[in-house]
Each structure stands twice: as structure tokens, then as C-alpha cells.
């Protein structure tokens, strides 16, 4: 299961397909490649409802089958689908292999399932309680030239309709719907469900959980990470630190930020809805089976995930890091960087770096003459393992 080249989002092809699917689904005659003013307004209204997860009366959509409302499902297809697909493309790139058999749970219009296909997955099952959402996703993916297997599955009530094990199981943007945090016992139920999913992985398989970067959800994912790690579950990404989450201990957040392509319609929806989002922001976690090992990094070397954007301080630009030996802070004492530390000038939140010969004082690292900074895993790429057979 070697990795293929990273796929491009190909939104120039996909956006017209989405608009066409939206138009057929809504059965509103009009131009095939754009929305008319009234249509656009109704999509923006629905995007705002989906974002707030409330209906027009201010009632929560959580716990309701809101995709049975065509306006909401249509707006999801034109906006959130595009974001979630790009999130999927980025994080699925961090698997150490190309997944062959994939199960996407609470798949909606299947943007994560499609992202897995774009990464080379051959047998992809999308499941959801809402068949219309699945079929709409399958239609889009079909017009793109792929085929997607869809199955209705109300996943807390019924047995999984797909047999066997999976190289990748995906749960995207659904934790709060499956296990609302105002429901008694939600955390135990969530953890039991996740455990069941881990049992359905192939020996080298991974479970991918993606959700919003907002604080409550971010903390929920970080807590889940701590629970899993304490139970012996290895993390594939983003953490290389094997102890309790340092961000959570400090009551701060730790989420991923990735570049986002913004087709015209997406930009227009954001502008009209007052959504200020220049990049993809998400909480995510990729874990292996409990009986698998953590990724094998070279022994005796220190690796760090960049967990903040550049922070301007009295001591120049600095980054927060979370690494094999815990939380650190990186800056520089050099005005000009030689080739060995030039990478500092281009660091991106989410990259995995290696630091050698820096000036180290407690958790503070400073780049000096002779320091080496190397990018060990670029955004959307897996960590390089010592004993990996690639
Ligand atoms: C926010 S959408 C996310 C869809 C897709 N994963 C994505 O990221 O775009 C949440 C999905 O979870 C589904 N869902 C909620 N509760 C469910 C349940 N108990 N069983 C199956 N699907 C459920 C909804 O129908 C909806 O499609």
C-alpha cells in the first residue's frame, strides 16, 4: 500500500458539478453553472443555519435529521461539502499508506469518502442515516467519474451494514450529533463507539476523526485523544508527544490550519454570510489500532509539531511547538539565516520539524549559528518512519 502522489482538489471541475447537482436536486430551472440572486440568498441563509446548528426558530438542529430539509442539504453541498472535502484531502495525506478499503461514517454528502478516493482508495463505503444526502454525494462523485457505494446506517441503533475490516475509517463532523454533550453518559458512549470502530481496522489501519476547531469541540477531541492514548492507542497524527496533551493541560486549543482553495461561489457565500475564514481550520486525530505501535521516529532525535501561527514577541517571531519531549517555544537570535536554519523563515503551523544544535533553556529554543532546522513532514504528509517499507 504505497503512497501515490498527493491529489489536487480539482475544484475547477468539481464546482460546476456541485452546482449542477444542486440545481437538479432543488428542481429549480436556471443556469447550470451559477446561482440566481434569490437562490444565492436562500443558500446563504441555510449556510448560516447550518453553521449555527439552529433552525429558523432558533431550535437546535442536533438530534434532528436536518438533511431531510432540502434547503439545508442543498446549502451544505455548495458550501460545507467543499470545505470538508479539502480537509479530507489534506489529512488523509498524513496516512503512511494509501488506504484501499474505507468506511466513511455519518458521511452526509460523502466529501471525506471522495477525498479518500482522490487519494487512491478503491473500495469506499459512505454511510449515513440520511439516504438523500448519500445519494446526492454519490451523484456528484459519479459525475466526476468515480463510483461510490452508499449504505443507510443509523449507526448507534443498528449493526454496521458493511462487513469486514477497513484500512481507514472516517468520522467527520459528527461527534456532537452522535453524542450530544448535554446527554447523560455521552462520553462513555462515545468512547465505547470509538473502541468498536478501532476493532474494525485492518492491522495497519487508521481511524480518522475530524471536527471543527472551535474551543468546545477542540477540547473534546483533545480529551478523546488523551483517553485513547491512556488506553494504549497509538497516534499517527498530529501528535508525536506520547504524554497527556499539553494544550489541554494549559486549557488552550490545538488545531490544524491548512491552505484553502476558495472558488468564486465559496468566496461569495462567505462574503454574504459574514464568514471570515481564510484557511481550513479543524481539530483532527488519526489513530492506529491499540495493538499497533506508535510511528517509529529515529531514536535520540527530537521532532516537533508546530502548533501555533507565528507569534510576534519582544524577542521576535516565535512558534509554539509540541514534540517528542513535550511543549517548547522556538525563536531565533539570528538576523540572517544560513541555509541550515533558513527553514525557520517559512515555517507553517502543522509542519513537523527537527531541531538540532539550538540554544536550549528549559522549554525555550533559540536558533543560533550552527542550528539546523529541517522539515520532517510537510502539511498533509505522513511522518517519516525508520522501519517503514516505502
Ligand atoms: C455535519 S454532517 C457531516 C457530514 C460529513 N461527514 C461531512 O463532514 O461533511 C453530520 C452527518 O451525521 C449524520 N448523522 C447524525 N446522526 C447520525 C446517526 N445516529 N447515524 C448516522 N448518521 C448520523 C447526519 O445525517 C449528517 O449527514
GROMACS .gro file of C-alpha atoms and ligand atoms in nm:
model
  417
    1UNK     CA    1   0.000   0.000   0.000
    2UNK     CA    2   0.250   0.259  -0.115
    3UNK     CA    3   0.152   0.622  -0.137
    4UNK     CA    4   0.061   0.786  -0.463
    5UNK     CA    5   0.133   1.149  -0.540
    6UNK     CA    6  -0.085   1.396  -0.344
    7UNK     CA    7  -0.403   1.471  -0.541
    8UNK     CA    8  -0.506   1.825  -0.625
    9UNK     CA    9  -0.851   1.942  -0.519
   10UNK     CA   10  -0.958   1.994  -0.884
   11UNK     CA   11  -1.230   2.237  -0.778
   12UNK     CA   12  -1.250   2.386  -1.129
   13UNK     CA   13  -1.406   2.057  -1.235
   14UNK     CA   14  -1.595   1.990  -0.913
   15UNK     CA   15  -1.771   2.324  -0.852
   16UNK     CA   16  -1.977   2.310  -1.175
   17UNK     CA   17  -2.070   1.950  -1.088
   18UNK     CA   18  -2.186   2.060  -0.742
   19UNK     CA   19  -2.390   2.349  -0.881
   20UNK     CA   20  -2.545   2.117  -1.142
   21UNK     CA   21  -2.631   1.859  -0.874
   22UNK     CA   22  -2.776   2.132  -0.652
   23UNK     CA   23  -2.996   2.256  -0.937
   24UNK     CA   24  -3.127   1.909  -1.023
   25UNK     CA   25  -3.182   1.832  -0.655
   26UNK     CA   26  -3.372   2.155  -0.590
   27UNK     CA   27  -3.559   2.116  -0.921
   28UNK     CA   28  -3.532   2.486  -0.987
   29UNK     CA   29  -3.473   2.573  -1.352
   30UNK     CA   30  -3.188   2.814  -1.418
   31UNK     CA   31  -2.834   2.844  -1.547
   32UNK     CA   32  -2.627   2.528  -1.495
   33UNK     CA   33  -2.315   2.700  -1.365
   34UNK     CA   34  -2.427   2.970  -1.124
   35UNK     CA   35  -2.700   3.069  -0.882
   36UNK     CA   36  -2.951   3.346  -0.939
   37UNK     CA   37  -2.981   3.619  -0.679
   38UNK     CA   38  -3.278   3.475  -0.492
   39UNK     CA   39  -3.129   3.126  -0.493
   40UNK     CA   40  -2.800   3.261  -0.364
   41UNK     CA   41  -2.972   3.438  -0.076
   42UNK     CA   42  -3.156   3.124   0.027
   43UNK     CA   43  -2.830   2.927   0.020
   44UNK     CA   44  -2.659   3.189   0.238
   45UNK     CA   45  -2.949   3.177   0.488
   46UNK     CA   46  -2.925   2.800   0.504
   47UNK     CA   47  -2.545   2.811   0.544
   48UNK     CA   48  -2.591   3.039   0.844
   49UNK     CA   49  -2.841   2.795   0.997
   50UNK     CA   50  -2.609   2.501   0.943
   51UNK     CA   51  -2.319   2.694   1.086
   52UNK     CA   52  -2.515   2.787   1.399
   53UNK     CA   53  -2.675   2.440   1.401
   54UNK     CA   54  -3.012   2.600   1.464
   55UNK     CA   55  -3.331   2.631   1.260
   56UNK     CA   56  -3.525   2.950   1.182
   57UNK     CA   57  -3.687   2.937   1.528
   58UNK     CA   58  -3.350   2.915   1.696
   59UNK     CA   59  -3.407   2.547   1.789
   60UNK     CA   60  -3.100   2.324   1.782
   61UNK     CA   61  -3.059   2.101   1.477
   62UNK     CA   62  -2.863   1.849   1.683
   63UNK     CA   63  -3.057   1.527   1.717
   64UNK     CA   64  -3.277   1.603   1.415
   65UNK     CA   65  -3.238   1.465   1.064
   66UNK     CA   66  -3.183   1.817   0.929
   67UNK     CA   67  -3.067   1.694   0.589
   68UNK     CA   68  -3.426   1.595   0.521
   69UNK     CA   69  -3.474   1.969   0.470
   70UNK     CA   70  -3.375   2.021   0.102
   71UNK     CA   71  -3.265   2.380   0.161
   72UNK     CA   72  -3.017   2.275   0.426
   73UNK     CA   73  -2.891   1.977   0.231
   74UNK     CA   74  -2.852   2.189  -0.083
   75UNK     CA   75  -2.660   2.461   0.100
   76UNK     CA   76  -2.437   2.202   0.266
   77UNK     CA   77  -2.347   2.070  -0.078
   78UNK     CA   78  -2.245   2.412  -0.207
   79UNK     CA   79  -2.051   2.525   0.098
   80UNK     CA   80  -1.957   2.283   0.379
   81UNK     CA   81  -1.904   1.995   0.138
   82UNK     CA   82  -1.630   2.194  -0.036
   83UNK     CA   83  -1.455   2.273   0.293
   84UNK     CA   84  -1.482   1.919   0.428
   85UNK     CA   85  -1.358   1.769   0.103
   86UNK     CA   86  -1.048   1.988   0.121
   87UNK     CA   87  -0.998   1.896   0.488
   88UNK     CA   88  -1.017   1.530   0.390
   89UNK     CA   89  -0.766   1.574   0.110
   90UNK     CA   90  -0.519   1.732   0.347
   91UNK     CA   91  -0.543   1.497   0.647
   92UNK     CA   92  -0.579   1.171   0.454
   93UNK     CA   93  -0.241   1.264   0.304
   94UNK     CA   94  -0.095   1.207   0.653
   95UNK     CA   95  -0.163   0.835   0.647
   96UNK     CA   96   0.155   0.635   0.599
   97UNK     CA   97  -0.008   0.433   0.317
   98UNK     CA   98  -0.280   0.457   0.056
   99UNK     CA   99  -0.595   0.315   0.216
  100UNK     CA  100  -0.765   0.057  -0.004
  101UNK     CA  101  -1.087  -0.023   0.183
  102UNK     CA  102  -1.255   0.274   0.352
  103UNK     CA  103  -1.565   0.327   0.566
  104UNK     CA  104  -1.696   0.683   0.600
  105UNK     CA  105  -1.946   0.709   0.887
  106UNK     CA  106  -2.202   0.990   0.914
  107UNK     CA  107  -2.078   1.068   0.567
  108UNK     CA  108  -2.353   1.314   0.462
  109UNK     CA  109  -2.278   1.406   0.101
  110UNK     CA  110  -1.958   1.199   0.126
  111UNK     CA  111  -1.686   1.467   0.092
  112UNK     CA  112  -1.443   1.266   0.304
  113UNK     CA  113  -1.522   0.946   0.113
  114UNK     CA  114  -1.448   1.132  -0.209
  115UNK     CA  115  -1.122   1.270  -0.067
  116UNK     CA  116  -1.021   0.910   0.017
  117UNK     CA  117  -1.093   0.810  -0.342
  118UNK     CA  118  -0.885   1.100  -0.468
  119UNK     CA  119  -0.602   0.958  -0.259
  120UNK     CA  120  -0.638   0.626  -0.438
  121UNK     CA  121  -0.881   0.431  -0.216
  122UNK     CA  122  -1.057   0.168  -0.428
  123UNK     CA  123  -1.341   0.034  -0.217
  124UNK     CA  124  -1.511   0.318  -0.034
  125UNK     CA  125  -1.838   0.288   0.159
  126UNK     CA  126  -2.025   0.600   0.264
  127UNK     CA  127  -2.287   0.551   0.537
  128UNK     CA  128  -2.535   0.788   0.696
  129UNK     CA  129  -2.884   0.795   0.844
  130UNK     CA  130  -2.990   1.018   0.556
  131UNK     CA  131  -3.007   0.838   0.223
  132UNK     CA  132  -3.079   1.153   0.024
  133UNK     CA  133  -2.754   1.310   0.137
  134UNK     CA  134  -2.564   0.994   0.046
  135UNK     CA  135  -2.729   0.974  -0.295
  136UNK     CA  136  -2.660   1.337  -0.368
  137UNK     CA  137  -2.293   1.283  -0.281
  138UNK     CA  138  -2.281   0.966  -0.492
  139UNK     CA  139  -2.431   1.160  -0.783
  140UNK     CA  140  -2.163   1.429  -0.763
  141UNK     CA  141  -1.890   1.170  -0.735
  142UNK     CA  142  -2.044   0.973  -1.024
  143UNK     CA  143  -2.043   1.280  -1.249
  144UNK     CA  144  -1.678   1.323  -1.162
  145UNK     CA  145  -1.620   0.971  -1.294
  146UNK     CA  146  -1.592   0.766  -0.973
  147UNK     CA  147  -1.842   0.534  -0.819
  148UNK     CA  148  -1.929   0.531  -0.452
  149UNK     CA  149  -2.101   0.257  -0.251
  150UNK     CA  150  -2.360   0.406  -0.016
  151UNK     CA  151  -2.544   0.237   0.272
  152UNK     CA  152  -2.808   0.371   0.507
  153UNK     CA  153  -2.679   0.327   0.860
  154UNK     CA  154  -2.816   0.489   1.172
  155UNK     CA  155  -2.503   0.398   1.346
  156UNK     CA  156  -2.589   0.392   1.716
  157UNK     CA  157  -2.901   0.185   1.667
  158UNK     CA  158  -2.809  -0.072   1.404
  159UNK     CA  159  -2.522  -0.305   1.324
  160UNK     CA  160  -2.284  -0.178   1.055
  161UNK     CA  161  -2.421  -0.289   0.717
  162UNK     CA  162  -2.071  -0.337   0.573
  163UNK     CA  163  -1.877  -0.647   0.676
  164UNK     CA  164  -1.506  -0.685   0.730
  165UNK     CA  165  -1.219  -0.458   0.825
  166UNK     CA  166  -1.104  -0.125   0.684
  167UNK     CA  167  -0.771   0.044   0.617
  168UNK     CA  168  -0.938   0.370   0.705
  169UNK     CA  169  -1.250   0.460   0.899
  170UNK     CA  170  -1.357   0.823   0.888
  171UNK     CA  171  -1.583   1.014   1.123
  172UNK     CA  172  -1.612   1.373   1.001
  173UNK     CA  173  -1.803   1.649   1.180
  174UNK     CA  174  -2.044   1.417   1.356
  175UNK     CA  175  -1.930   1.364   1.717
  176UNK     CA  176  -2.162   1.626   1.862
  177UNK     CA  177  -2.457   1.484   1.669
  178UNK     CA  178  -2.394   1.126   1.771
  179UNK     CA  179  -2.315   1.212   2.131
  180UNK     CA  180  -2.461   1.550   2.232
  181UNK     CA  181  -2.271   1.668   2.537
  182UNK     CA  182  -2.592   1.754   2.721
  183UNK     CA  183  -2.692   1.389   2.721
  184UNK     CA  184  -2.616   1.181   3.029
  185UNK     CA  185  -2.334   0.932   2.977
  186UNK     CA  186  -2.233   1.079   2.639
  187UNK     CA  187  -1.861   1.050   2.698
  188UNK     CA  188  -1.870   0.679   2.785
  189UNK     CA  189  -2.099   0.610   2.490
  190UNK     CA  190  -1.865   0.799   2.260
  191UNK     CA  191  -1.560   0.614   2.385
  192UNK     CA  192  -1.731   0.275   2.353
  193UNK     CA  193  -1.831   0.357   1.997
  194UNK     CA  194  -1.477   0.466   1.907
  195UNK     CA  195  -1.344   0.143   2.058
  196UNK     CA  196  -1.581  -0.055   1.835
  197UNK     CA  197  -1.454   0.131   1.532
  198UNK     CA  198  -1.093   0.055   1.625
  199UNK     CA  199  -1.184  -0.315   1.628
  200UNK     CA  200  -1.288  -0.285   1.264
  201UNK     CA  201  -0.946  -0.167   1.143
  202UNK     CA  202  -0.701  -0.381   0.949
  203UNK     CA  203  -0.374  -0.439   1.143
  204UNK     CA  204  -0.216  -0.126   0.998
  205UNK     CA  205  -0.545   0.062   0.958
  206UNK     CA  206  -0.627   0.407   1.093
  207UNK     CA  207  -0.927   0.587   1.234
  208UNK     CA  208  -0.960   0.950   1.128
  209UNK     CA  209  -1.173   1.189   1.331
  210UNK     CA  210  -1.217   1.542   1.201
  211UNK     CA  211  -1.424   1.818   1.353
  212UNK     CA  212  -1.442   2.191   1.399
  213UNK     CA  213  -1.162   2.397   1.553
  214UNK     CA  214  -1.396   2.573   1.794
  215UNK     CA  215  -1.286   2.553   2.153
  216UNK     CA  216  -1.554   2.321   2.290
  217UNK     CA  217  -1.509   2.070   2.008
  218UNK     CA  218  -1.132   2.112   2.011
  219UNK     CA  219  -1.118   2.027   2.382
  220UNK     CA  220  -1.349   1.734   2.323
  221UNK     CA  221  -1.112   1.593   2.059
  222UNK     CA  222  -0.806   1.657   2.278
  223UNK     CA  223  -0.977   1.481   2.570
  224UNK     CA  224  -1.065   1.190   2.344
  225UNK     CA  225  -0.702   1.179   2.235
  226UNK     CA  226  -0.588   1.161   2.598
  227UNK     CA  227  -0.838   0.883   2.677
  228UNK     CA  228  -0.726   0.681   2.376
  229UNK     CA  229  -0.355   0.733   2.445
  230UNK     CA  230  -0.405   0.631   2.809
  231UNK     CA  231  -0.571   0.311   2.680
  232UNK     CA  232  -0.263   0.235   2.468
  233UNK     CA  233  -0.392   0.361   2.133
  234UNK     CA  234  -0.105   0.497   1.918
  235UNK     CA  235  -0.148   0.832   1.746
  236UNK     CA  236  -0.050   0.850   1.381
  237UNK     CA  237  -0.103   1.227   1.358
  238UNK     CA  238  -0.078   1.503   1.462
  239UNK     CA  239   0.087   1.421   1.799
  240UNK     CA  240   0.441   1.292   1.839
  241UNK     CA  241   0.420   1.360   2.214
  242UNK     CA  242   0.301   1.047   2.392
  243UNK     CA  243   0.202   1.202   2.725
  244UNK     CA  244  -0.111   1.390   2.823
  245UNK     CA  245  -0.199   1.670   2.582
  246UNK     CA  246  -0.003   1.980   2.679
  247UNK     CA  247  -0.254   2.220   2.522
  248UNK     CA  248  -0.540   2.071   2.720
  249UNK     CA  249  -0.342   2.093   3.044
  250UNK     CA  250  -0.294   2.463   2.980
  251UNK     CA  251  -0.662   2.498   2.889
  252UNK     CA  252  -0.561   2.621   2.543
  253UNK     CA  253  -0.654   2.492   2.199
  254UNK     CA  254  -0.457   2.289   1.948
  255UNK     CA  255  -0.598   2.262   1.598
  256UNK     CA  256  -0.480   2.234   1.242
  257UNK     CA  257  -0.472   2.512   0.989
  258UNK     CA  258  -0.430   2.439   0.619
  259UNK     CA  259  -0.444   2.638   0.300
  260UNK     CA  260  -0.789   2.650   0.143
  261UNK     CA  261  -0.884   2.695  -0.219
  262UNK     CA  262  -1.172   2.935  -0.248
  263UNK     CA  263  -1.372   2.906  -0.568
  264UNK     CA  264  -1.581   3.210  -0.656
  265UNK     CA  265  -1.906   3.073  -0.511
  266UNK     CA  266  -1.738   2.991  -0.179
  267UNK     CA  267  -1.595   3.341  -0.156
  268UNK     CA  268  -1.931   3.493  -0.236
  269UNK     CA  269  -2.113   3.283   0.023
  270UNK     CA  270  -1.855   3.376   0.287
  271UNK     CA  271  -1.882   3.743   0.200
  272UNK     CA  272  -2.262   3.743   0.214
  273UNK     CA  273  -2.273   3.535   0.532
  274UNK     CA  274  -2.002   3.739   0.704
  275UNK     CA  275  -1.783   3.432   0.747
  276UNK     CA  276  -1.422   3.529   0.793
  277UNK     CA  277  -1.232   3.212   0.718
  278UNK     CA  278  -0.917   3.235   0.510
  279UNK     CA  279  -0.787   2.885   0.569
  280UNK     CA  280  -0.915   2.544   0.672
  281UNK     CA  281  -0.925   2.516   1.048
  282UNK     CA  282  -1.003   2.184   1.207
  283UNK     CA  283  -0.944   1.956   1.502
  284UNK     CA  284  -0.830   1.613   1.387
  285UNK     CA  285  -0.690   1.292   1.513
  286UNK     CA  286  -0.557   0.990   1.328
  287UNK     CA  287  -0.507   0.685   1.548
  288UNK     CA  288  -0.396   0.328   1.493
  289UNK     CA  289  -0.529   0.009   1.648
  290UNK     CA  290  -0.445  -0.040   2.016
  291UNK     CA  291  -0.223  -0.337   1.929
  292UNK     CA  292  -0.021  -0.137   1.673
  293UNK     CA  293   0.287   0.069   1.758
  294UNK     CA  294   0.337   0.444   1.752
  295UNK     CA  295   0.510   0.564   1.434
  296UNK     CA  296   0.880   0.479   1.463
  297UNK     CA  297   1.081   0.801   1.457
  298UNK     CA  298   1.463   0.786   1.461
  299UNK     CA  299   1.576   0.732   1.818
  300UNK     CA  300   1.765   1.003   2.004
  301UNK     CA  301   1.639   1.277   1.774
  302UNK     CA  302   1.383   1.542   1.863
  303UNK     CA  303   1.080   1.615   1.649
  304UNK     CA  304   0.829   1.893   1.696
  305UNK     CA  305   0.490   1.974   1.554
  306UNK     CA  306   0.437   2.348   1.508
  307UNK     CA  307   0.115   2.414   1.696
  308UNK     CA  308   0.076   2.791   1.657
  309UNK     CA  309   0.090   3.053   1.389
  310UNK     CA  310   0.396   3.281   1.409
  311UNK     CA  311   0.365   3.487   1.728
  312UNK     CA  312   0.528   3.833   1.732
  313UNK     CA  313   0.702   3.898   2.065
  314UNK     CA  314   0.966   4.134   2.210
  315UNK     CA  315   1.212   3.863   2.112
  316UNK     CA  316   1.099   3.846   1.751
  317UNK     CA  317   0.885   3.585   1.581
  318UNK     CA  318   0.827   3.271   1.787
  319UNK     CA  319   0.633   2.945   1.746
  320UNK     CA  320   0.480   2.707   1.997
  321UNK     CA  321   0.587   2.350   1.942
  322UNK     CA  322   0.468   2.015   2.074
  323UNK     CA  323   0.729   1.747   2.032
  324UNK     CA  324   0.875   1.415   2.131
  325UNK     CA  325   0.986   1.578   2.456
  326UNK     CA  326   0.683   1.795   2.519
  327UNK     CA  327   0.595   2.160   2.477
  328UNK     CA  328   0.860   2.404   2.351
  329UNK     CA  329   0.888   2.752   2.214
  330UNK     CA  330   1.109   2.835   1.916
  331UNK     CA  331   1.262   3.165   1.811
  332UNK     CA  332   1.585   3.289   1.666
  333UNK     CA  333   1.881   3.502   1.764
  334UNK     CA  334   1.996   3.537   1.405
  335UNK     CA  335   1.905   3.829   1.182
  336UNK     CA  336   2.003   3.639   0.869
  337UNK     CA  337   1.962   3.266   0.847
  338UNK     CA  338   2.218   3.044   0.680
  339UNK     CA  339   2.087   2.751   0.470
  340UNK     CA  340   2.089   2.524   0.777
  341UNK     CA  341   1.818   2.726   0.957
  342UNK     CA  342   1.661   2.907   0.661
  343UNK     CA  343   1.350   2.690   0.701
  344UNK     CA  344   1.260   2.899   1.008
  345UNK     CA  345   1.158   3.181   0.776
  346UNK     CA  346   0.893   2.965   0.610
  347UNK     CA  347   0.757   2.753   0.895
  348UNK     CA  348   0.390   2.666   0.881
  349UNK     CA  349   0.156   2.567   1.160
  350UNK     CA  350   0.114   2.189   1.143
  351UNK     CA  351   0.454   2.103   0.997
  352UNK     CA  352   0.673   1.852   1.177
  353UNK     CA  353   1.028   1.977   1.217
  354UNK     CA  354   1.356   1.853   1.357
  355UNK     CA  355   1.581   2.088   1.553
  356UNK     CA  356   1.948   2.025   1.617
  357UNK     CA  357   2.207   2.238   1.796
  358UNK     CA  358   1.971   2.510   1.908
  359UNK     CA  359   2.031   2.707   2.225
  360UNK     CA  360   1.804   2.540   2.478
  361UNK     CA  361   1.688   2.688   2.807
  362UNK     CA  362   1.411   2.488   2.973
  363UNK     CA  363   1.135   2.483   2.715
  364UNK     CA  364   1.277   2.772   2.509
  365UNK     CA  365   1.473   2.703   2.191
  366UNK     CA  366   1.666   2.974   2.009
  367UNK     CA  367   1.827   2.935   1.672
  368UNK     CA  368   2.196   3.034   1.680
  369UNK     CA  369   2.496   2.977   1.450
  370UNK     CA  370   2.510   2.605   1.374
  371UNK     CA  371   2.143   2.528   1.443
  372UNK     CA  372   1.972   2.306   1.191
  373UNK     CA  373   1.600   2.318   1.120
  374UNK     CA  374   1.459   2.058   0.883
  375UNK     CA  375   1.101   1.992   0.776
  376UNK     CA  376   1.033   1.627   0.854
  377UNK     CA  377   0.670   1.619   0.748
  378UNK     CA  378   0.514   1.891   0.535
  379UNK     CA  379   0.145   1.973   0.572
  380UNK     CA  380  -0.068   1.683   0.456
  381UNK     CA  381   0.227   1.439   0.456
  382UNK     CA  382   0.299   1.149   0.690
  383UNK     CA  383   0.585   1.140   0.939
  384UNK     CA  384   0.886   0.952   0.800
  385UNK     CA  385   0.933   0.631   0.991
  386UNK     CA  386   1.257   0.446   1.041
  387UNK     CA  387   1.130   0.098   0.966
  388UNK     CA  388   0.871   0.186   0.710
  389UNK     CA  389   0.876  -0.030   0.397
  390UNK     CA  390   0.806   0.253   0.148
  391LIG     C1  391  -2.233   1.772   0.987
  391LIG     S1  392  -2.281   1.635   0.892
  391LIG     C2  393  -2.122   1.578   0.838
  391LIG     C3  394  -2.128   1.503   0.710
  391LIG     C4  395  -1.992   1.466   0.654
  391LIG     N1  396  -1.924   1.371   0.736
  391LIG     C5  397  -1.910   1.589   0.635
  391LIG     O1  398  -1.810   1.604   0.707
  391LIG     O2  399  -1.942   1.672   0.551
  391LIG     C6  400  -2.325   1.513   1.011
  391LIG     C7  401  -2.387   1.389   0.948
  391LIG     O3  402  -2.410   1.294   1.051
  391LIG     C8  403  -2.530   1.225   1.018
  391LIG     N2  404  -2.581   1.163   1.141
  391LIG     C9  405  -2.617   1.223   1.255
  391LIG     N3  406  -2.656   1.133   1.346
  391LIG    C10  407  -2.646   1.011   1.286
  391LIG    C11  408  -2.668   0.877   1.327
  391LIG     N4  409  -2.712   0.850   1.450
  391LIG     N5  410  -2.644   0.777   1.241
  391LIG    C12  411  -2.599   0.804   1.117
  391LIG     N6  412  -2.577   0.929   1.070
  391LIG    C13  413  -2.598   1.031   1.155
  391LIG    C14  414  -2.619   1.333   0.961
  391LIG     O4  415  -2.725   1.279   0.884
  391LIG    C15  416  -2.518   1.413   0.879
  391LIG     O5  417  -2.511   1.365   0.748
   0.00000   0.00000   0.00000
